[in-house]
Short mmCIF file of C-alpha atoms in Angstrom, two decimals:
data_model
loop_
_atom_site.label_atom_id
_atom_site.label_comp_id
_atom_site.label_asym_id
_atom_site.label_seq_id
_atom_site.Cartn_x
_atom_site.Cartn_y
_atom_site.Cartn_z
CA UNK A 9 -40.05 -25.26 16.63
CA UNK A 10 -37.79 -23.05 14.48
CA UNK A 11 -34.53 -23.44 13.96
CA UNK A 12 -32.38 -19.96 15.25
CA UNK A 13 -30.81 -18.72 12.47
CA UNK A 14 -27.97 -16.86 13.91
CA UNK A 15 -25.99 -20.33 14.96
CA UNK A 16 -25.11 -20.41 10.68
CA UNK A 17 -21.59 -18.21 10.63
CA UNK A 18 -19.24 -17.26 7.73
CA UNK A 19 -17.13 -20.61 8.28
CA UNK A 20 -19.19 -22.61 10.47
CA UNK A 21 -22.33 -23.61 12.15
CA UNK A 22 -21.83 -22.94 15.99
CA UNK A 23 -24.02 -22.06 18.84
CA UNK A 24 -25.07 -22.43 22.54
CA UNK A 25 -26.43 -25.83 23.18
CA UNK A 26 -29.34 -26.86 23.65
CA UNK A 27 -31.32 -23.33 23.49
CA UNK A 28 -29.53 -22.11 19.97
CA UNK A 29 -28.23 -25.32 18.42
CA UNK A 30 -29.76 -29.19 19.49
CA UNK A 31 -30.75 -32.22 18.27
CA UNK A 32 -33.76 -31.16 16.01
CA UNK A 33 -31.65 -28.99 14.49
CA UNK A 34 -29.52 -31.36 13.99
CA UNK A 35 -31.56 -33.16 11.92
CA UNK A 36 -32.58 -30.81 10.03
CA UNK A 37 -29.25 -30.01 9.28
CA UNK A 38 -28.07 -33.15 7.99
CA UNK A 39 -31.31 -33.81 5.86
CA UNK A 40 -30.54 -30.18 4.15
CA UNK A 41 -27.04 -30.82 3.39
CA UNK A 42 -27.95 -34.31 1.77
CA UNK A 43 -30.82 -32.64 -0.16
CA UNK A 44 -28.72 -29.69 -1.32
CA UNK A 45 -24.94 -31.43 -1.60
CA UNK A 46 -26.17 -34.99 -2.39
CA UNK A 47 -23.40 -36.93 -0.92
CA UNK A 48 -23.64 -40.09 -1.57
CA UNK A 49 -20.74 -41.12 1.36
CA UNK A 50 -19.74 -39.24 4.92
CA UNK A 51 -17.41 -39.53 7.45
CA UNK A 52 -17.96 -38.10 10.61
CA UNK A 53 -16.03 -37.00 13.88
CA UNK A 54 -17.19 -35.23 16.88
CA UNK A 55 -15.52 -33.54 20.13
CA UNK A 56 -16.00 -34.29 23.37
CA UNK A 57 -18.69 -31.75 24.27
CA UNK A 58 -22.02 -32.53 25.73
CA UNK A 59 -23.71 -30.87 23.30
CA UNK A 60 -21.81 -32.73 20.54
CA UNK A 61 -22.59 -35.86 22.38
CA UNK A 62 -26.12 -34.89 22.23
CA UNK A 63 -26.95 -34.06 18.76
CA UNK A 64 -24.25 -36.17 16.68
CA UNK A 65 -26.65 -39.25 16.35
CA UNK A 66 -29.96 -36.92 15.09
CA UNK A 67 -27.59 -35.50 12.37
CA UNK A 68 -26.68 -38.53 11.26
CA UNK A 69 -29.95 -39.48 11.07
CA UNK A 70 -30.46 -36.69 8.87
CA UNK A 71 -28.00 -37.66 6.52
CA UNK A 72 -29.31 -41.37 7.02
CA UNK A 73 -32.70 -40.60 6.01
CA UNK A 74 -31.38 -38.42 2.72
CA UNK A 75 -29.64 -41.28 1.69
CA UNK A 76 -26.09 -40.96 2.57
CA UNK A 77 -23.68 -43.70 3.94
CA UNK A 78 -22.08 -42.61 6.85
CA UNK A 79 -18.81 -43.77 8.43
CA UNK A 80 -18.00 -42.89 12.04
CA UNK A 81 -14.62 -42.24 13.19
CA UNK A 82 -15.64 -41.67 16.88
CA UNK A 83 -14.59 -38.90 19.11
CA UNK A 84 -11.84 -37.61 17.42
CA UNK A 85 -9.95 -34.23 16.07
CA UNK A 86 -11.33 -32.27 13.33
CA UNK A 87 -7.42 -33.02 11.73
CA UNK A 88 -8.72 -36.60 11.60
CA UNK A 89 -12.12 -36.02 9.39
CA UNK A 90 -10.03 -33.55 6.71
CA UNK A 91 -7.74 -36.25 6.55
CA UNK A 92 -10.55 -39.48 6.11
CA UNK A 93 -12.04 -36.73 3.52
CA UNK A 94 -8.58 -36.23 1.70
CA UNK A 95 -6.96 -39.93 1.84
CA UNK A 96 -10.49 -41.51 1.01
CA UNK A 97 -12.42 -39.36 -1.46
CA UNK A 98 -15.71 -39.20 0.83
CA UNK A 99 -18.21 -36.79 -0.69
CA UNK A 100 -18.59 -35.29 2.45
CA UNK A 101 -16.78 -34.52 5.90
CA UNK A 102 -18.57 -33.32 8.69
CA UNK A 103 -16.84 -32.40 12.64
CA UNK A 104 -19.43 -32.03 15.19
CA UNK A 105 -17.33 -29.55 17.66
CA UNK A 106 -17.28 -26.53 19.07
CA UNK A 107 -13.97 -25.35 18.53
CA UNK A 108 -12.12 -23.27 21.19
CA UNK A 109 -15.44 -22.11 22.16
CA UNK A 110 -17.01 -22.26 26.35
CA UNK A 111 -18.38 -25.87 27.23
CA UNK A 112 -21.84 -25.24 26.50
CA UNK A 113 -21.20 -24.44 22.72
CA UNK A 114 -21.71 -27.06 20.00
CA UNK A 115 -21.16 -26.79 16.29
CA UNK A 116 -20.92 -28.58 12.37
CA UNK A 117 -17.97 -27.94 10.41
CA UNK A 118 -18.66 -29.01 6.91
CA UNK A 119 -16.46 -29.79 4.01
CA UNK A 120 -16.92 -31.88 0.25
CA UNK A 121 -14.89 -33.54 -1.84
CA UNK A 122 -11.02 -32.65 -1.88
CA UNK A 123 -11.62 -30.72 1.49
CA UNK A 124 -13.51 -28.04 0.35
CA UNK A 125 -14.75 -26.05 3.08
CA UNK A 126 -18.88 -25.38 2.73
CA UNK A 127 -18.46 -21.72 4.08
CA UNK A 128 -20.66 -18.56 3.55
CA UNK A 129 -19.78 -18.16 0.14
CA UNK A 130 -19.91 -21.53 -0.74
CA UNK A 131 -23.34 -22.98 0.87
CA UNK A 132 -23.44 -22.63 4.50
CA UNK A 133 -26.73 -19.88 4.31
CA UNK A 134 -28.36 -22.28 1.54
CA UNK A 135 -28.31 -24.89 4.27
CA UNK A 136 -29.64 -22.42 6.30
CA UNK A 137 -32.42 -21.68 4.31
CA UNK A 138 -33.35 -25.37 3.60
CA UNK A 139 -32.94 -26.47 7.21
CA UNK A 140 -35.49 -23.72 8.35
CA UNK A 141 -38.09 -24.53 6.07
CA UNK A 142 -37.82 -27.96 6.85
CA UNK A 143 -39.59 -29.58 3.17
CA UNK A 144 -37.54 -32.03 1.82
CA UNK A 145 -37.83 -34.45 -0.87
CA UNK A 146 -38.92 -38.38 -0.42
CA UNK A 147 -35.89 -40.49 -0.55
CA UNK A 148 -36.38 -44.16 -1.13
CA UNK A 149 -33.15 -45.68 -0.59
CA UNK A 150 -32.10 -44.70 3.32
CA UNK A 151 -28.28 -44.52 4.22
CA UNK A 152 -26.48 -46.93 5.87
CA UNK A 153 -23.90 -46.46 8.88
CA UNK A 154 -20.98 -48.36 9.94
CA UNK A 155 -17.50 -47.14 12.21
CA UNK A 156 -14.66 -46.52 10.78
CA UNK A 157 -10.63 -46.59 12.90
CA UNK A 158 -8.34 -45.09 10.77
CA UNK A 159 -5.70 -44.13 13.67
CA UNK A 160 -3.29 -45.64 12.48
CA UNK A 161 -3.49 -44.45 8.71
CA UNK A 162 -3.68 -41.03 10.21
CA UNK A 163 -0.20 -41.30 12.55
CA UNK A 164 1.50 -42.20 9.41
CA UNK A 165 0.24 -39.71 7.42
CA UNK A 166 1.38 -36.74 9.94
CA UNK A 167 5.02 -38.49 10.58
CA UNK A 168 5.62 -38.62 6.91
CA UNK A 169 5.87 -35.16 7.44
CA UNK A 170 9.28 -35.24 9.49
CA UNK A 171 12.39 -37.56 9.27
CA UNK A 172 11.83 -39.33 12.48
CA UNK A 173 14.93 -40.50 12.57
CA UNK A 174 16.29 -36.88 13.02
CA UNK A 175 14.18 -36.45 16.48
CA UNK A 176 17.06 -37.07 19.40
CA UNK A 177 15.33 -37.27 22.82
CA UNK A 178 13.64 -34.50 23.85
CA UNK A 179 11.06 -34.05 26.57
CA UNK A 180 8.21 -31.88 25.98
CA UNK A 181 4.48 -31.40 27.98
CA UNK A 182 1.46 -31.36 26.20
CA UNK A 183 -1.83 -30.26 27.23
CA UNK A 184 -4.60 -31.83 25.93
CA UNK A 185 -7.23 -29.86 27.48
CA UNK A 186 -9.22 -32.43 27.86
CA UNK A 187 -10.57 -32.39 24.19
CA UNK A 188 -10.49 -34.66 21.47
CA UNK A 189 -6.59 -34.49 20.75
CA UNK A 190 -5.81 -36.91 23.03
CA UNK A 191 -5.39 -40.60 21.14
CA UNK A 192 -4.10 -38.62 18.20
CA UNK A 193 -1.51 -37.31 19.75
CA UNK A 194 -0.65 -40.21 22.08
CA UNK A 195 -0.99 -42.66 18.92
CA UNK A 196 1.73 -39.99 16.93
CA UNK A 197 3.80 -39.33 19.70
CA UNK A 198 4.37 -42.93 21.47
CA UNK A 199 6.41 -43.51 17.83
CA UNK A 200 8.92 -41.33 18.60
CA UNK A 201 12.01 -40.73 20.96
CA UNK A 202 10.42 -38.08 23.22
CA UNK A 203 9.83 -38.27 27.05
CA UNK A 204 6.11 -37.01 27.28
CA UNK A 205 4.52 -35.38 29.96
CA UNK A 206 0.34 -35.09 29.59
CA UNK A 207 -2.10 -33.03 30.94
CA UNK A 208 -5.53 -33.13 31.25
CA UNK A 209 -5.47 -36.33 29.03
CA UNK A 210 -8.62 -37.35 30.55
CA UNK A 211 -11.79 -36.65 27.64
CA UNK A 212 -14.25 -34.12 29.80
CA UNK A 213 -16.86 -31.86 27.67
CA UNK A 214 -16.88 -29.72 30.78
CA UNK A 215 -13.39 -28.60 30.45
CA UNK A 216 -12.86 -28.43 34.25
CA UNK A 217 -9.34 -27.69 34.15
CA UNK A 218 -9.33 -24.23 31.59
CA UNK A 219 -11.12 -23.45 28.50
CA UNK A 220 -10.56 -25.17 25.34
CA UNK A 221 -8.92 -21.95 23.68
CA UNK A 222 -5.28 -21.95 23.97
CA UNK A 223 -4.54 -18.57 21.99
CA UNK A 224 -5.71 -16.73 25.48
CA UNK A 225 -2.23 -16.97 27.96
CA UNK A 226 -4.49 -17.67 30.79
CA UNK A 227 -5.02 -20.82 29.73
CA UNK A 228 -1.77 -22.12 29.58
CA UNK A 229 -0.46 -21.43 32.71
CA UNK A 230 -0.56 -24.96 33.83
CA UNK A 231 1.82 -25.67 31.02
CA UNK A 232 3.87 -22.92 31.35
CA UNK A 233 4.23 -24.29 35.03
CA UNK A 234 5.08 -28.29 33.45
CA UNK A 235 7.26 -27.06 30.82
CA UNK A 236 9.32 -24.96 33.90
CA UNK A 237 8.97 -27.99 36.76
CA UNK A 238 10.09 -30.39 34.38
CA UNK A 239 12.99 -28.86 32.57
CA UNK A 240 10.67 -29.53 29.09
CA UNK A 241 12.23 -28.64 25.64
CA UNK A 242 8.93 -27.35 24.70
CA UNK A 243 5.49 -27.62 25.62
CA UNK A 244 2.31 -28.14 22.86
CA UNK A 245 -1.27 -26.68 24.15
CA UNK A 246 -4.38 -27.81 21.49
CA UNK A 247 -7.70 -26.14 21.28
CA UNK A 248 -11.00 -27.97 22.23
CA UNK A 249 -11.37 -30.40 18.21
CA UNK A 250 -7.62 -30.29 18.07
CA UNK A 251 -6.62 -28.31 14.50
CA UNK A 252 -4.76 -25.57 16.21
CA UNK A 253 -1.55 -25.88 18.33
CA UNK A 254 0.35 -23.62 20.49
CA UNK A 255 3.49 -23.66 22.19
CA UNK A 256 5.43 -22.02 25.14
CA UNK A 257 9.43 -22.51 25.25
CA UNK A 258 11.84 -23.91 27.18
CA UNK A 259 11.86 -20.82 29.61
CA UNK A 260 7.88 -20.52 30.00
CA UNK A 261 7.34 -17.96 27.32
CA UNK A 262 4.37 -18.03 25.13
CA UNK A 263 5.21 -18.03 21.32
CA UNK A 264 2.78 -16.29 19.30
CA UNK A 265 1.95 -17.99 15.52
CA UNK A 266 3.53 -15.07 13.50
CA UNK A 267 7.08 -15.98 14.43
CA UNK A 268 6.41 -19.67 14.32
CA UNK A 269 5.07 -19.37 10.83
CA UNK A 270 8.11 -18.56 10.00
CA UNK A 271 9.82 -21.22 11.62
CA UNK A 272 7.82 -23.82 9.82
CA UNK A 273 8.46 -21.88 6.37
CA UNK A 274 11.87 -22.08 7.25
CA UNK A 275 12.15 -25.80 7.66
CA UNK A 276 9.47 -26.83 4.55
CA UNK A 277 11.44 -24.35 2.07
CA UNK A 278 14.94 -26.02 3.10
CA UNK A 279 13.21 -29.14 1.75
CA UNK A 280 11.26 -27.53 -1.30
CA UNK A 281 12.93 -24.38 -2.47
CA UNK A 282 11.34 -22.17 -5.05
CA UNK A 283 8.00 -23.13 -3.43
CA UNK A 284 4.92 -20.78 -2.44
CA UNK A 285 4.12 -19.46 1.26
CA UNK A 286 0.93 -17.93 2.21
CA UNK A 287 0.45 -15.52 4.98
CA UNK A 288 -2.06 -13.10 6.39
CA UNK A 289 -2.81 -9.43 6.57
CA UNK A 290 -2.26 -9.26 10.61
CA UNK A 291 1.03 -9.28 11.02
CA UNK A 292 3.88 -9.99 8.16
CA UNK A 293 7.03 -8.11 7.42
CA UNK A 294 8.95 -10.99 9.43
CA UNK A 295 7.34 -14.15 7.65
CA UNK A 296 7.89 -12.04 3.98
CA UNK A 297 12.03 -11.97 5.03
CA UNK A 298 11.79 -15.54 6.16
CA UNK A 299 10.70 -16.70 3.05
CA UNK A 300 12.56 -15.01 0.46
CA UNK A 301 15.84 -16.18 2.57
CA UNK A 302 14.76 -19.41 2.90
CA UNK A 303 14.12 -19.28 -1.37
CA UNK A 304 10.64 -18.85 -0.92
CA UNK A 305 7.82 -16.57 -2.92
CA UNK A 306 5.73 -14.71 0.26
CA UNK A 307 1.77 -14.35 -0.82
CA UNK A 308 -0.50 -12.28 1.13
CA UNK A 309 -3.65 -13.35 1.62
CA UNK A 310 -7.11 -12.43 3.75
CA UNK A 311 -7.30 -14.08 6.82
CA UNK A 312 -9.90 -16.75 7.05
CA UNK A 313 -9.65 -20.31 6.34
CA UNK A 314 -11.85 -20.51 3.63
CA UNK A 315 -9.81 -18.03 1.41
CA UNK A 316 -6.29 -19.51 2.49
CA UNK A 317 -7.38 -22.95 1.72
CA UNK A 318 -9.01 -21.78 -1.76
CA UNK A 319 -5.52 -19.36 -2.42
CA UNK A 320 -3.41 -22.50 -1.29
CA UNK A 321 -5.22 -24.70 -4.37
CA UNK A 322 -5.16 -22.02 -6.97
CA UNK A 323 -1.62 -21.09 -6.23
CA UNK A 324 -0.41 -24.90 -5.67
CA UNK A 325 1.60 -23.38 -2.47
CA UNK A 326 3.42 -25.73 -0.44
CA UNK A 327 2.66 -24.05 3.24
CA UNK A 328 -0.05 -21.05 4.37
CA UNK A 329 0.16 -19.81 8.17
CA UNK A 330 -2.18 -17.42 9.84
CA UNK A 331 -1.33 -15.31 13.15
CA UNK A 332 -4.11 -17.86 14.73
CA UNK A 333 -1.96 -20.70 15.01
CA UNK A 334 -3.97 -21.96 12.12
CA UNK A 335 -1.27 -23.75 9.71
CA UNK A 336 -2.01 -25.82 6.23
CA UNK A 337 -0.17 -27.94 4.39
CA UNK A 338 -0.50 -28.65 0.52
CA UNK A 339 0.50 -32.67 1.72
CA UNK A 340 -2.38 -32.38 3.81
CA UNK A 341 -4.90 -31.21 1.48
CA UNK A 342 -4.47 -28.13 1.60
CA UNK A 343 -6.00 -28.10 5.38
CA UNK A 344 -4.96 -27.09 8.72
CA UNK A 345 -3.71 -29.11 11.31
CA UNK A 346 -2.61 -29.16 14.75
CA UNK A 347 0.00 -32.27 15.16
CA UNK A 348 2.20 -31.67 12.14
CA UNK A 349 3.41 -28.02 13.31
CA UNK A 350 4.61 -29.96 16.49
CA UNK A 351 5.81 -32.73 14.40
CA UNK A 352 7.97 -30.03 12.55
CA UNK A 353 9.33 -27.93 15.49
CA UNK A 354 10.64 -31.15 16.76
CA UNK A 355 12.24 -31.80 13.81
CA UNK A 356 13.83 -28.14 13.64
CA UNK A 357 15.01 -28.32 17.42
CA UNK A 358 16.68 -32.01 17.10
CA UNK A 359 18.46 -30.77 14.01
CA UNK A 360 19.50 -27.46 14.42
CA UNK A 361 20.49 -28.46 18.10
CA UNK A 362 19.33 -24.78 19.34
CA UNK A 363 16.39 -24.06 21.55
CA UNK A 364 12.94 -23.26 21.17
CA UNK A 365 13.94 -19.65 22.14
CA UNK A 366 17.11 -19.63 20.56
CA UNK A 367 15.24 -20.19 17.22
CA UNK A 368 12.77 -17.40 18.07
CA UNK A 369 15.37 -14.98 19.88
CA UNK A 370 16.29 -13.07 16.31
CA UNK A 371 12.45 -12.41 15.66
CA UNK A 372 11.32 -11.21 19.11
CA UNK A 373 14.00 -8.44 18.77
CA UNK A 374 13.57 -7.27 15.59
CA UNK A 375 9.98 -7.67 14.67
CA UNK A 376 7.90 -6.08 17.43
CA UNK A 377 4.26 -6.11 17.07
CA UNK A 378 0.99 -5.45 19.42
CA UNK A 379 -2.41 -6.71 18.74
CA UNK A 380 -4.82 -8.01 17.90
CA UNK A 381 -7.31 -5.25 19.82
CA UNK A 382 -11.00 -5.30 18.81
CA UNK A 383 -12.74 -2.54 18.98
CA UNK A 384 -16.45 -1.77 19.09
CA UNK A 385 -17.93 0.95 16.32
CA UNK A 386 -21.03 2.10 15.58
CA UNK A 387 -20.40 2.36 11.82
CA UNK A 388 -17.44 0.07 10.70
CA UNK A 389 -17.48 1.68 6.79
CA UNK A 390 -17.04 5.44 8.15
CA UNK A 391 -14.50 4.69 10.66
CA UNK A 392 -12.23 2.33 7.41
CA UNK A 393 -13.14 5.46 5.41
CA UNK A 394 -11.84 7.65 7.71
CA UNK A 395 -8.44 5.78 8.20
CA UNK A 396 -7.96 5.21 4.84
CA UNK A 397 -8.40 9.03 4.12
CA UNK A 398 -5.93 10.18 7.07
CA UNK A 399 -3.17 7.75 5.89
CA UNK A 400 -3.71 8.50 1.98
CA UNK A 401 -0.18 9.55 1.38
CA UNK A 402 1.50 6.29 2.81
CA UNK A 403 1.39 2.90 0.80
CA UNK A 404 -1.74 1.46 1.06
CA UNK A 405 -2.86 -1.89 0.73
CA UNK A 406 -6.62 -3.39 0.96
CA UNK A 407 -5.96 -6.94 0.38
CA UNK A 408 -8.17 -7.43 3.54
CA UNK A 409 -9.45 -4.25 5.15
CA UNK A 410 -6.33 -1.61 5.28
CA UNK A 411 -3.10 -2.10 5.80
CA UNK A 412 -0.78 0.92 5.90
CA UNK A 413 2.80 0.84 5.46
CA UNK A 414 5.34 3.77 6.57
CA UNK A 415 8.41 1.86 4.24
CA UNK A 416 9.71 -0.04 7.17
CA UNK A 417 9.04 2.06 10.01
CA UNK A 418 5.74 1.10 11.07
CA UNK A 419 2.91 -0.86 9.49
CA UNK A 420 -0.75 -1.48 10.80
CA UNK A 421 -3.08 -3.55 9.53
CA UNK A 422 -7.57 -2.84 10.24
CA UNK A 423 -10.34 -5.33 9.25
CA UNK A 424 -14.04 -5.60 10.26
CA UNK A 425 -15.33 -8.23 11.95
CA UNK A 426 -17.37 -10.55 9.81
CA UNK A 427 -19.63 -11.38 12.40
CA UNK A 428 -19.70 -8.41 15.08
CA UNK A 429 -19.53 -4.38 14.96
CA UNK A 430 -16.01 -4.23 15.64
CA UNK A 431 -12.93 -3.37 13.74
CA UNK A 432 -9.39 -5.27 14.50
CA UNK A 433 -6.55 -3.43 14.69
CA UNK A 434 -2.44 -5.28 14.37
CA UNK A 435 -0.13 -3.29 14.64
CA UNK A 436 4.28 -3.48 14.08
CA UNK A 437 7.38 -1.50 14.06
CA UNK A 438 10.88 -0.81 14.17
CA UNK A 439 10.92 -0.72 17.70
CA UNK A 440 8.29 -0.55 20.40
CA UNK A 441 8.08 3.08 21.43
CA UNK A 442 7.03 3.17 17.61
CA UNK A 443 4.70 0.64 17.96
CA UNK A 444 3.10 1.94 21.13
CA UNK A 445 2.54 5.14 19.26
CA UNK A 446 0.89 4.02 16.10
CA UNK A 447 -1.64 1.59 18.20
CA UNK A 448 -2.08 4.57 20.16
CA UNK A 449 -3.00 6.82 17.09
CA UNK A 450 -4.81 4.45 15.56
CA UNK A 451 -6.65 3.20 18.66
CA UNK A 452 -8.21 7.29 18.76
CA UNK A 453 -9.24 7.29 15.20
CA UNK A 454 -11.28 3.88 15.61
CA UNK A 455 -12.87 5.14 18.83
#
């Protein structure tokens, strides 16, 4: 049997179980990374997918068999395992999930020491390359395996993020999905004065109630409907291993992860002025204002959470936020989580006393934005080429892809897909009849 190669991505190791990714590969997997990272002890999570059910116990084997201890957390968030990795020192961190992706997709996250991610810059093809060849050196000494509950080390590391004492009694829904979030968030929650109302608590790899992928409106309609019906303050939606959050206001509406970036900037830099924020190419002129009010230094970035995480360390910043509802914390390591950013718009609501909507109304007028479209190309490198030529004479930047900047009028941002032959285009503007036209401009070039 070979193992398909295409299932080892830029960030992760993902794929359809069990024809692309299953529990030989598995194996195979977890005796490469022990030959080629020699971790000497693991902690391990995985979601509530069948296929992570399925091939969880041969990659621990693996790692078993190359010598490393490994301590199991359970079915838990990915949150949880950068957390064990951080707090504890374990050589190695591994989440067996697959993400916001359909029901019959599996996957391995990977990080070492300090939270490191092992990405494709820093080891994921190398495991590749072992795992497929399948020789690996005699190991004497075999692992040995024990589980691990750190639950309740984990809910007090997230609510020494806020001062609880500043959360008056709000009611909010939150939507489990029926992933892995669920005791996490229970565990966090149930210490606080908030009404809660759940859905889809219930763990089901099948996802029977709406894909684990929360960034698509479609599948938060159910909330939208809770967070209306019950006269909510908020309500909290979590992808399928739990390390993103999104959130729809008081009124229903959807609230995208530009604008709250710069809520969560705003409360962190009232606490730590002077401090560094990092943000992505998609979208930014509103998070760059935020900051420097708020007495922060704004530091673009490419998107990607290798990159942030590794610009985070060098830079010793204090928050990073992507438009993907993907939000670290230097507290936390330096990784992204999905409870704290609720945690922290509690926190902003009780203590401001204004609504979610109130606190977003001043960006959703003034910052007006469209994207992300994707759009497939034959030839990525001619089509950049070609922008960047037509759009020569306006400030260019190529942090990550091109973004062009008309001095406050309009600004667009392009980037190829790592991974497919498509090109992404974000666009934003003084106004939307501006915005409308530049997507529409660009939108001819690309095609």
């Amino acid at each position: 049997m070979k193992i398909d190669k295409s299932i080892f991505k830029p960030y992760d190791i993902r794929g359809v179980y069990p024809n692309q990714i299953n529990e030989y590969t598995a194996k195979l997997i977890g005796r490469a990374v022990t030959e080629l990272l020699n971790p000497k002890q693991a902690v391990l999570v995985k979601d509530v997918r069948i296929g992570s059910d399925k091939i969880y116990q041969s990659l621990i084997e693996g790692l078993l068999e190359g010598g490393c201890n490994v301590d199991y957390l359970g079915e838990s968030t990915t949150d949880m395992m950068y957390f064990a990795v951080g707090k504890y020192a374990y050589d190695l961190g591994i989440s067996v999930t697959g993400s916001h992706n359909p029901p019959n997709y599996t996957g391995i996250k990977i990080v070492t020491k300090g939270v490191i991610p092992v990405s494709g810059d820093s080891g994921i093809f190398d495991i590749q390359e072992k795992a497929a060849a399948g020789r690996f050196k005699e190991v004497s000494t075999k692992g040995s395996y024990k589980e691990v509950n750190l639950r309740k080390d984990y809910t007090n590391h997230v609510l020494s993020f806020i001062d609880s004492l500043r959360i008056k009694p709000l009611t909010l829904c939150v939507d489990i999905g029926n992933g892995a979030v669920g005791d996490a968030a229970q565990d966090v929650l149930s210490k606080l004065p908030v009404k809660v109302h759940y859905l889809f608590k219930e763990k089901d790899g099948s996802f029977p109630n709406h894909l684990p992928d929360p960034s698509k409106e479609e599948n938060v309609r159910s909330l939208k409907k809770k967070v209306l019906e019950t006269r909510s303050d908020l309500g909290a939606a979590f992808d399928g291993d739990g390390d993103r959050v999104f959130f729809i206001d008081e009124k229903g509406d959807y609230t995208i992860g530009y604008f709250l970036t710069c809520l969560f900037s705003r409360i962190l830099l009232k606490k730590n002025p002077g401090e560094k924020v990092i943000y992505d190419s998609r979208f930014n002129w509103a998070i760059i204002d935020t900051v420097k009010k708020f007495g922060g230094v704004p530091l673009l970035n490419k998107v990607g959470h290798a990159f942030i995480k590794e610009r985070m360390r060098s830079e010793n910043a204090l928050f990073a936020g992507e438009s993907s509802s993907h939000f670290y914390f230097r507290k936390n390591f330096f990784a992204d989580n999905g409870i704290i950013p609720l945690l922290l718009l509690l926190e902003l609501i009780s203590s401001e006393g204004k609504t979610l909507s109130q606190l977003l109304s001043y960006y959703r007028k003034n910052y007006i934005w469209a994207g992300e479209f994707s759009t497939e190309v034959k030839d990525a490198d001619i089509v950049m080429d070609k922008i960047k030529a037509i759009y020569s004479n306006y400030k260019v930047d190529e942090t990550d892809g091109i973004s062009i900047d008309n001095d406050r009028e309009w600004r667009f941002n392009v980037r190829k897909s790592n991974t497919e032959p498509l090109i992404r285009l974000c666009v934003e503007g003084k106004n939307q009849e501006l915005v409308n036209r530049v997507v529409k401009e660009v939108s001819k070039i690309i095609k």
